[in-house]
CSV table of C-alpha atoms and ligand atoms in Angstrom, one decimal:
chain,number,residue,atom,x,y,z
A,963,MET,CA,115.1,131.5,141.2
A,964,VAL,CA,112.0,132.6,139.3
A,965,ILE,CA,112.7,135.7,137.3
A,966,ILE,CA,110.0,138.2,136.6
A,967,PRO,CA,110.5,139.0,132.9
A,968,HIS,CA,110.6,142.5,131.6
A,969,SER,CA,107.4,141.7,129.6
A,970,ARG,CA,105.0,138.9,129.0
A,971,PRO,CA,101.9,138.7,126.8
A,972,TRP,CA,98.4,138.6,128.4
A,973,LEU,CA,96.6,135.6,126.8
A,974,ASP,CA,93.4,133.9,127.8
A,975,GLU,CA,91.0,131.2,126.8
A,976,HIS,CA,89.1,133.6,124.5
A,977,ASP,CA,92.4,134.2,122.6
A,978,SER,CA,93.1,130.5,122.1
A,979,GLN,CA,89.6,129.8,121.0
A,980,ALA,CA,89.8,132.5,118.4
A,981,VAL,CA,93.0,131.0,116.9
A,982,GLN,CA,91.6,127.5,117.1
A,983,GLU,CA,88.5,128.5,115.1
A,984,VAL,CA,90.7,129.7,112.3
A,985,LEU,CA,92.8,126.5,112.4
A,986,HIS,CA,89.6,124.5,112.0
A,987,SER,CA,88.3,126.6,109.2
A,988,GLY,CA,91.2,125.8,106.9
A,989,GLN,CA,91.6,129.5,105.9
A,990,LEU,CA,94.9,130.3,107.5
A,991,ALA,CA,96.5,133.0,105.3
A,992,GLN,CA,95.1,136.5,104.7
A,993,GLY,CA,91.4,136.5,104.5
A,994,SER,CA,88.2,137.7,106.2
A,995,LYS,CA,89.8,137.8,109.7
A,996,VAL,CA,92.5,140.2,108.5
A,997,ARG,CA,89.9,142.4,106.9
A,998,GLU,CA,87.9,142.4,110.2
A,999,PHE,CA,91.0,143.3,112.2
A,1000,GLU,CA,91.7,146.2,109.9
A,1001,THR,CA,88.2,147.5,110.1
A,1002,ARG,CA,88.1,147.3,113.9
A,1003,MET,CA,91.4,149.1,114.3
A,1004,ALA,CA,90.3,151.9,111.9
A,1005,GLN,CA,87.1,152.3,113.9
A,1006,LEU,CA,88.9,152.4,117.2
A,1007,ILE,CA,91.4,155.1,116.0
A,1008,GLY,CA,88.8,157.0,114.0
A,1009,VAL,CA,90.2,156.8,110.5
A,1010,PRO,CA,88.5,155.5,107.3
A,1011,ASP,CA,90.6,152.3,106.8
A,1012,ALA,CA,93.7,150.3,107.6
A,1013,VAL,CA,96.1,147.8,106.0
A,1014,ALA,CA,97.4,144.9,108.1
A,1015,VAL,CA,101.0,143.7,107.4
A,1016,HIS,CA,103.4,141.3,109.0
A,1017,SER,CA,105.3,143.7,111.3
A,1018,GLY,CA,105.8,147.2,112.4
A,1019,SER,CA,108.9,147.3,110.3
A,1020,ALA,CA,107.0,146.4,107.2
A,1021,ALA,CA,104.4,149.1,108.1
A,1022,LEU,CA,107.1,151.7,108.3
A,1023,HIS,CA,108.7,150.6,105.0
A,1024,LEU,CA,105.4,150.7,103.2
A,1025,ALA,CA,104.4,154.1,104.7
A,1026,LEU,CA,107.6,155.6,103.3
A,1027,LEU,CA,107.0,154.0,99.9
A,1028,ALA,CA,103.4,155.2,99.8
A,1029,LEU,CA,104.6,158.8,100.4
A,1030,GLY,CA,107.0,158.4,97.5
A,1031,VAL,CA,110.1,158.9,99.7
A,1032,GLY,CA,113.1,157.7,97.8
A,1033,GLU,CA,116.8,158.2,97.0
A,1034,GLY,CA,118.3,161.5,98.4
A,1035,ASP,CA,115.1,162.5,100.2
A,1036,HIS,CA,115.5,163.5,103.9
A,1037,VAL,CA,113.4,161.8,106.6
A,1038,ILE,CA,113.6,163.2,110.2
A,1039,LEU,CA,113.5,160.8,113.1
A,1040,PRO,CA,114.6,160.8,116.8
A,1041,SER,CA,117.8,159.2,118.0
A,1042,TYR,CA,116.2,157.6,121.0
A,1043,VAL,CA,114.3,154.8,119.4
A,1044,CYS,CA,114.8,151.2,118.1
A,1045,SER,CA,116.7,150.7,114.8
A,1046,ALA,CA,113.5,149.6,113.0
A,1047,LEU,CA,113.0,153.2,112.0
A,1048,LEU,CA,116.5,153.6,110.6
A,1049,ASN,CA,116.1,150.4,108.7
A,1050,ALA,CA,112.9,151.7,107.0
A,1051,VAL,CA,114.6,155.0,106.0
A,1052,ASN,CA,117.6,153.1,104.6
A,1053,ALA,CA,115.3,150.5,102.8
A,1054,VAL,CA,113.9,153.3,100.6
A,1055,ARG,CA,117.5,154.8,100.2
A,1056,ALA,CA,116.5,158.1,101.8
A,1057,VAL,CA,118.8,160.1,104.1
A,1058,PRO,CA,118.1,159.6,107.8
A,1059,ILE,CA,118.2,162.9,109.7
A,1060,VAL,CA,118.5,161.9,113.3
A,1061,VAL,CA,117.5,164.5,115.9
A,1062,ASP,CA,117.5,164.9,119.7
A,1063,ILE,CA,114.6,164.4,122.1
A,1064,ASP,CA,112.8,166.1,124.9
A,1065,ARG,CA,114.2,165.1,128.2
A,1066,GLU,CA,110.8,164.9,130.0
A,1067,THR,CA,108.7,163.1,127.5
A,1068,PHE,CA,111.5,161.1,125.8
A,1069,ASN,CA,109.9,162.0,122.5
A,1070,ILE,CA,111.2,163.8,119.4
A,1071,SER,CA,112.0,167.4,120.1
A,1072,SER,CA,110.0,169.7,117.8
A,1073,LYS,CA,112.7,172.4,118.3
A,1074,ALA,CA,115.3,170.0,117.1
A,1075,VAL,CA,113.1,169.1,114.1
A,1076,ALA,CA,112.7,172.8,113.2
A,1077,ASP,CA,116.5,173.1,112.9
A,1078,LYS,CA,116.8,170.3,110.4
A,1079,ILE,CA,113.9,171.0,108.0
A,1080,CYS,CA,115.0,171.9,104.4
A,1081,GLU,CA,113.6,171.6,100.9
A,1082,LYS,CA,114.7,167.9,100.8
A,1083,THR,CA,112.7,166.9,103.9
A,1084,LYS,CA,110.0,164.5,102.8
A,1085,ALA,CA,108.6,163.1,106.1
A,1086,ILE,CA,109.0,163.1,109.9
A,1087,ILE,CA,108.6,159.8,111.8
A,1088,VAL,CA,107.1,160.5,115.2
A,1089,PRO,CA,107.2,157.7,117.7
A,1090,HIS,CA,105.0,158.0,120.8
A,1091,LEU,CA,107.6,156.4,123.0
A,1092,PHE,CA,106.7,154.2,126.0
A,1093,GLY,CA,103.0,155.1,125.5
A,1094,MET,CA,103.4,158.8,125.9
A,1095,PRO,CA,102.1,160.9,123.0
A,1096,ALA,CA,104.6,163.2,121.3
A,1097,ASP,CA,104.0,166.9,120.8
A,1098,LEU,CA,101.6,166.5,117.8
A,1099,GLU,CA,100.3,170.0,117.7
A,1100,ALA,CA,103.8,171.6,117.3
A,1101,LEU,CA,104.9,168.9,114.9
A,1102,ARG,CA,101.8,169.3,112.6
A,1103,ARG,CA,102.7,173.0,112.2
A,1104,PHE,CA,105.7,172.1,110.0
A,1105,ASN,CA,103.2,171.1,107.3
A,1106,LEU,CA,105.2,168.0,106.3
A,1107,PRO,CA,103.9,164.4,106.1
A,1108,LEU,CA,104.0,162.9,109.6
A,1109,ILE,CA,104.2,159.2,110.1
A,1110,GLU,CA,103.0,158.5,113.6
A,1111,ASP,CA,104.8,155.4,115.1
A,1112,CYS,CA,102.2,154.0,117.5
A,1113,ALA,CA,104.0,150.7,118.1
A,1114,GLN,CA,104.0,151.5,121.8
A,1115,ALA,CA,101.0,153.7,122.1
A,1116,LEU,CA,97.8,151.8,121.0
A,1117,GLY,CA,95.0,153.5,123.0
A,1118,SER,CA,96.9,156.7,123.9
A,1119,THR,CA,95.2,160.0,123.2
A,1120,TYR,CA,96.3,163.5,122.6
A,1121,GLN,CA,93.9,166.3,123.3
A,1122,ASN,CA,91.2,163.6,123.7
A,1123,ARG,CA,91.8,162.2,120.2
A,1124,PRO,CA,93.5,158.8,119.6
A,1125,VAL,CA,97.1,158.9,118.5
A,1126,GLY,CA,97.2,157.4,115.0
A,1127,SER,CA,94.5,159.8,113.8
A,1128,TRP,CA,96.8,162.9,113.7
A,1129,GLY,CA,99.4,162.1,111.2
A,1130,THR,CA,99.4,161.5,107.4
A,1131,LEU,CA,99.9,157.9,108.2
A,1132,ALA,CA,100.2,155.8,111.4
A,1133,VAL,CA,102.0,152.5,112.0
A,1134,PHE,CA,101.4,150.0,114.7
A,1135,SER,CA,103.2,146.8,115.8
A,1136,PHE,CA,101.7,143.7,117.3
A,1137,TYR,CA,104.9,142.0,118.2
A,1138,ALA,CA,104.8,139.7,121.3
A,1139,THR,CA,105.9,142.4,123.8
A,1140,LYS,CA,103.6,145.2,122.5
A,1141,VAL,CA,100.3,146.6,123.9
A,1142,ILE,CA,98.3,143.8,122.1
A,1143,THR,CA,99.9,141.0,120.2
A,1144,THR,CA,99.6,138.7,117.2
A,1145,GLY,CA,103.1,137.2,117.8
A,1146,GLU,CA,104.5,139.3,114.9
A,1147,GLY,CA,102.3,141.8,113.1
A,1148,GLY,CA,101.8,145.4,112.1
A,1149,MET,CA,99.3,147.8,110.5
A,1150,VAL,CA,99.2,151.1,108.6
A,1151,LEU,CA,96.3,153.5,109.2
A,1152,SER,CA,95.5,156.7,107.4
A,1153,GLN,CA,92.9,159.4,106.7
A,1154,SER,CA,93.9,159.0,103.1
A,1155,ARG,CA,92.3,156.1,101.1
A,1156,GLU,CA,94.7,156.9,98.3
A,1157,LEU,CA,97.8,156.2,100.4
A,1158,LEU,CA,96.2,153.0,101.8
A,1159,ASP,CA,95.4,151.8,98.3
A,1160,LYS,CA,99.1,152.1,97.4
A,1161,ILE,CA,100.1,150.2,100.6
A,1162,ARG,CA,97.5,147.5,99.9
A,1163,ASP,CA,99.0,147.1,96.4
A,1164,LEU,CA,102.6,146.8,97.7
A,1165,ARG,CA,101.7,144.3,100.5
A,1166,ALA,CA,101.5,141.3,98.1
A,1167,TYR,CA,103.4,140.4,94.9
A,1168,ASP,CA,101.3,137.8,93.1
A,1169,ASN,CA,98.9,137.9,90.1
A,1170,ARG,CA,100.0,141.2,88.7
A,1171,THR,CA,100.1,142.2,85.0
A,1172,GLU,CA,102.9,144.7,85.5
A,1173,TYR,CA,106.1,144.1,87.4
A,1174,ARG,CA,107.2,146.4,90.2
A,1175,MET,CA,109.2,145.4,93.3
A,1176,ARG,CA,106.7,144.2,95.9
A,1177,PHE,CA,107.2,142.2,99.0
A,1178,ASN,CA,105.2,139.5,100.9
A,1179,TYR,CA,104.2,141.7,103.8
A,1180,LYS,CA,100.9,140.0,104.5
A,1181,MET,CA,99.4,139.1,107.9
A,1182,THR,CA,97.7,135.7,108.4
A,1183,ASP,CA,94.1,135.1,109.5
A,1184,LEU,CA,95.6,133.1,112.4
A,1185,GLN,CA,97.3,136.3,113.6
A,1186,ALA,CA,94.4,138.5,112.9
A,1187,ALA,CA,92.0,136.3,114.9
A,1188,LEU,CA,94.3,136.7,117.9
A,1189,GLY,CA,94.5,140.4,117.2
A,1190,ILE,CA,90.7,140.9,117.2
A,1191,SER,CA,90.5,138.9,120.4
A,1192,GLN,CA,93.2,141.0,122.0
A,1193,LEU,CA,91.7,144.2,120.8
A,1194,SER,CA,88.5,143.4,122.6
A,1195,LYS,CA,90.5,143.5,125.9
A,1196,LEU,CA,92.2,146.9,125.2
A,1197,PRO,CA,90.2,148.9,127.7
A,1198,ARG,CA,91.1,146.4,130.4
A,1199,ILE,CA,94.7,146.3,129.3
A,1200,ILE,CA,95.1,150.1,129.6
A,1201,GLN,CA,93.2,150.3,132.9
A,1202,ARG,CA,95.5,147.6,134.3
A,1203,ARG,CA,98.6,149.4,133.1
A,1204,ARG,CA,97.4,152.7,134.6
A,1205,THR,CA,96.6,151.1,137.9
A,1206,ILE,CA,100.0,149.6,138.2
A,1207,ALA,CA,101.6,152.9,137.2
A,1208,ARG,CA,99.7,154.7,139.9
A,1209,ARG,CA,101.0,152.3,142.4
A,1210,TYR,CA,104.6,152.8,141.2
A,1211,PHE,CA,104.2,156.6,141.4
A,1212,ARG,CA,103.1,156.3,145.0
A,1213,GLU,CA,105.7,153.7,146.0
A,1214,PHE,CA,108.6,155.4,144.2
A,1215,ALA,CA,107.8,158.9,145.4
A,1216,GLN,CA,110.3,158.9,148.2
A,1217,LEU,CA,113.1,157.2,146.2
A,1218,PRO,CA,116.0,159.1,144.4
A,1219,VAL,CA,114.4,158.5,141.0
A,1220,ARG,CA,112.5,160.6,138.6
A,1221,CYS,CA,109.2,159.1,137.6
A,1222,PRO,CA,107.8,159.5,134.1
A,1223,ALA,CA,105.9,162.6,133.1
A,1224,ASP,CA,102.1,162.3,133.0
A,1225,LEU,CA,100.7,165.4,131.2
A,1226,LEU,CA,97.2,166.9,131.3
A,1227,ASP,CA,96.7,167.2,127.5
A,1228,ARG,CA,97.4,163.6,126.7
A,1229,THR,CA,96.9,160.1,128.1
A,1230,HIS,CA,99.9,158.0,128.8
A,1231,ILE,CA,99.1,154.2,128.6
A,1232,PHE,CA,102.3,153.3,130.4
A,1233,TYR,CA,103.5,150.7,127.8
A,1234,ARG,CA,106.8,151.2,129.7
A,1235,PHE,CA,107.4,152.7,133.1
A,1236,VAL,CA,110.7,154.4,132.7
A,1237,VAL,CA,112.4,156.1,135.6
A,1238,LYS,CA,115.6,158.1,135.6
A,1239,VAL,CA,118.0,156.8,138.2
A,1240,ARG,CA,120.9,158.6,139.9
A,1241,GLY,CA,123.2,155.7,140.4
A,1242,ARG,CA,125.1,153.7,137.8
A,1243,LEU,CA,122.6,152.1,135.5
A,1244,ALA,CA,124.7,149.0,134.7
A,1245,ASN,CA,125.0,148.2,138.4
A,1246,ILE,CA,121.3,148.7,139.0
A,1247,LEU,CA,120.4,146.4,136.1
A,1248,LYS,CA,122.8,143.7,137.4
A,1249,GLU,CA,121.6,144.0,140.9
A,1250,SER,CA,117.9,143.8,140.1
A,1251,ALA,CA,118.5,140.8,137.9
A,1252,SER,CA,120.2,139.0,140.7
A,1253,GLN,CA,117.1,139.7,142.8
A,1254,GLY,CA,114.8,138.1,140.2
A,1255,VAL,CA,113.5,141.2,138.4
A,1256,GLN,CA,114.4,141.8,134.8
A,1257,CYS,CA,114.6,145.6,134.3
A,1258,GLN,CA,116.0,146.9,131.0
A,1259,ARG,CA,117.4,149.8,129.2
A,1260,PRO,CA,114.2,150.8,127.3
A,1261,VAL,CA,116.2,151.7,124.2
A,1262,PHE,CA,119.1,149.3,123.5
A,1263,ARG,CA,121.3,151.8,121.8
A,1264,PRO,CA,120.4,155.3,120.4
A,1265,LEU,CA,120.6,155.7,116.7
A,1266,HIS,CA,123.2,158.5,116.7
A,1267,ARG,CA,125.6,156.1,118.5
A,1268,TYR,CA,125.2,153.5,115.7
A,1269,LEU,CA,125.9,156.3,113.2
A,1270,ASN,CA,128.8,157.8,115.2
A,1271,LEU,CA,127.1,161.3,115.4
A,1272,GLN,CA,127.7,163.9,118.1
A,1273,GLY,CA,125.5,166.6,119.6
A,1274,PHE,CA,122.6,164.7,121.2
A,1275,PRO,CA,122.8,165.9,124.8
A,1276,ALA,CA,119.3,165.0,125.8
A,1277,THR,CA,119.4,161.5,124.3
A,1278,ASP,CA,122.8,160.8,125.9
A,1279,ALA,CA,121.6,162.0,129.3
A,1280,VAL,CA,118.4,159.9,129.1
A,1281,TYR,CA,120.2,156.9,127.8
A,1282,GLN,CA,122.6,156.9,130.7
A,1283,LYS,CA,119.8,157.2,133.3
A,1284,ALA,CA,116.7,155.5,131.9
A,1285,LEU,CA,115.6,152.3,133.6
A,1286,SER,CA,112.5,150.4,132.4
A,1287,VAL,CA,110.7,148.7,135.3
A,1288,PRO,CA,108.4,145.7,134.3
A,1289,ILE,CA,104.8,146.9,133.8
A,1290,TYR,CA,102.2,144.8,132.0
A,1291,PRO,CA,98.7,143.4,132.7
A,1292,ALA,CA,99.9,139.8,133.1
A,1293,LEU,CA,101.7,140.8,136.3
A,1294,ARG,CA,100.2,139.2,139.4
A,1295,GLU,CA,99.9,141.3,142.6
A,1296,GLU,CA,102.7,139.4,144.4
A,1297,GLU,CA,105.0,140.1,141.4
A,1298,ILE,CA,104.2,143.8,141.6
A,1299,ASP,CA,105.1,143.7,145.3
A,1300,LYS,CA,108.3,142.0,144.5
A,1301,ILE,CA,109.2,144.5,141.8
A,1302,ILE,CA,108.6,147.4,144.2
A,1303,ALA,CA,110.7,145.8,146.9
A,1304,CYS,CA,113.5,145.2,144.4
A,1305,VAL,CA,113.4,148.8,143.1
A,1306,ARG,CA,113.5,150.1,146.8
A,1307,GLU,CA,116.5,147.8,147.5
A,1308,THR,CA,118.5,148.6,144.4
A,1309,ILE,CA,117.8,152.3,144.0
A,1310,GLY,CA,116.7,153.5,147.5
B,1402,PLP,C1,108.5,147.5,118.1
B,1402,PLP,C2,108.6,148.8,117.4
B,1402,PLP,C3,108.8,148.9,116.0
B,1402,PLP,C4,109.0,147.7,115.1
B,1402,PLP,O1,108.0,146.8,115.1
B,1402,PLP,P1,108.2,145.3,114.7
B,1402,PLP,O2,106.8,144.7,114.6
B,1402,PLP,O3,109.1,144.7,115.7
B,1402,PLP,O4,108.9,145.3,113.4
B,1402,PLP,C5,108.9,150.2,115.5
B,1402,PLP,N1,108.8,151.3,116.2
B,1402,PLP,C6,108.7,151.2,117.6
B,1402,PLP,C7,108.6,152.5,118.4
B,1402,PLP,C8,108.6,150.0,118.2
B,1402,PLP,O5,108.5,149.9,119.5
């Protein structure tokens, strides 16, 4: 049986030509293509500049280093997110302060953040999960450095302004399953050139007069060329995602599931289409797989469970009920039909 995967990149002839040009040029590592990709991303988001790195994880690590977050400092982050965020906090030897989420948007709860702020708090990491912008207005009122995690939200807007332009820093990922891809890749954007200069300095280790621990976090021109080509398709990518989402909203309206929120003051790009089911999630996952549709838990395991922490009622409730239904521009019409039929069958 042919399985419809949970995600698949959307690549075309234009993408492969862009990569081939770099191959033929002989300049493979970081060079002019990386610089061009950075400039285009900064323009799109509306910030002065950007620094490309080799993953979203590297971007998070460097964002914390640039803010001077270190041993004993507190960094607030939501539980319902991948462990890349926890890794970055641990990498700078800060204390992760994991908080609960909002049940409707799946994003960090600003009320839960307020309860945890103290004089040790040095930063808040704010993922815009599944393409839905977090409550930026409330979060900015804390007057603490915000790191927007836009790994799933390239092209989303909040109050008509792109996410990634609101925080002190913003990180993006271009991993193979993300909104646009370079295979692996990431970027840090900021309104502050000073912070970006620090990040640019920390991205490469070679040819320095003074020693300080630096990593090789660079992106290659091969990846950047693919990124530039993919970025040129972003409006079509988002339009396609929203079109499929509208169809799912319509088709799932009569089923015993709760469809994602779509709020007026922000645009959801539907990086993921996450519904809350009534039945047992494990059974639904198994049943849909046997019908040839790979649905997933959108977050593999909440952070508070890795850390054996209690008191995360919203995260626990969402984790037990959230099902991610395939949604991506590379889906063909007959695949979308099959996904809808499968959801009806397994959930209806
Ligand atoms: C994918 C992802 C990351 C990590 O990015 P990598 O490029 O895989 O290191 C971080 N945060 C979020 C919300 C992600 O979805």
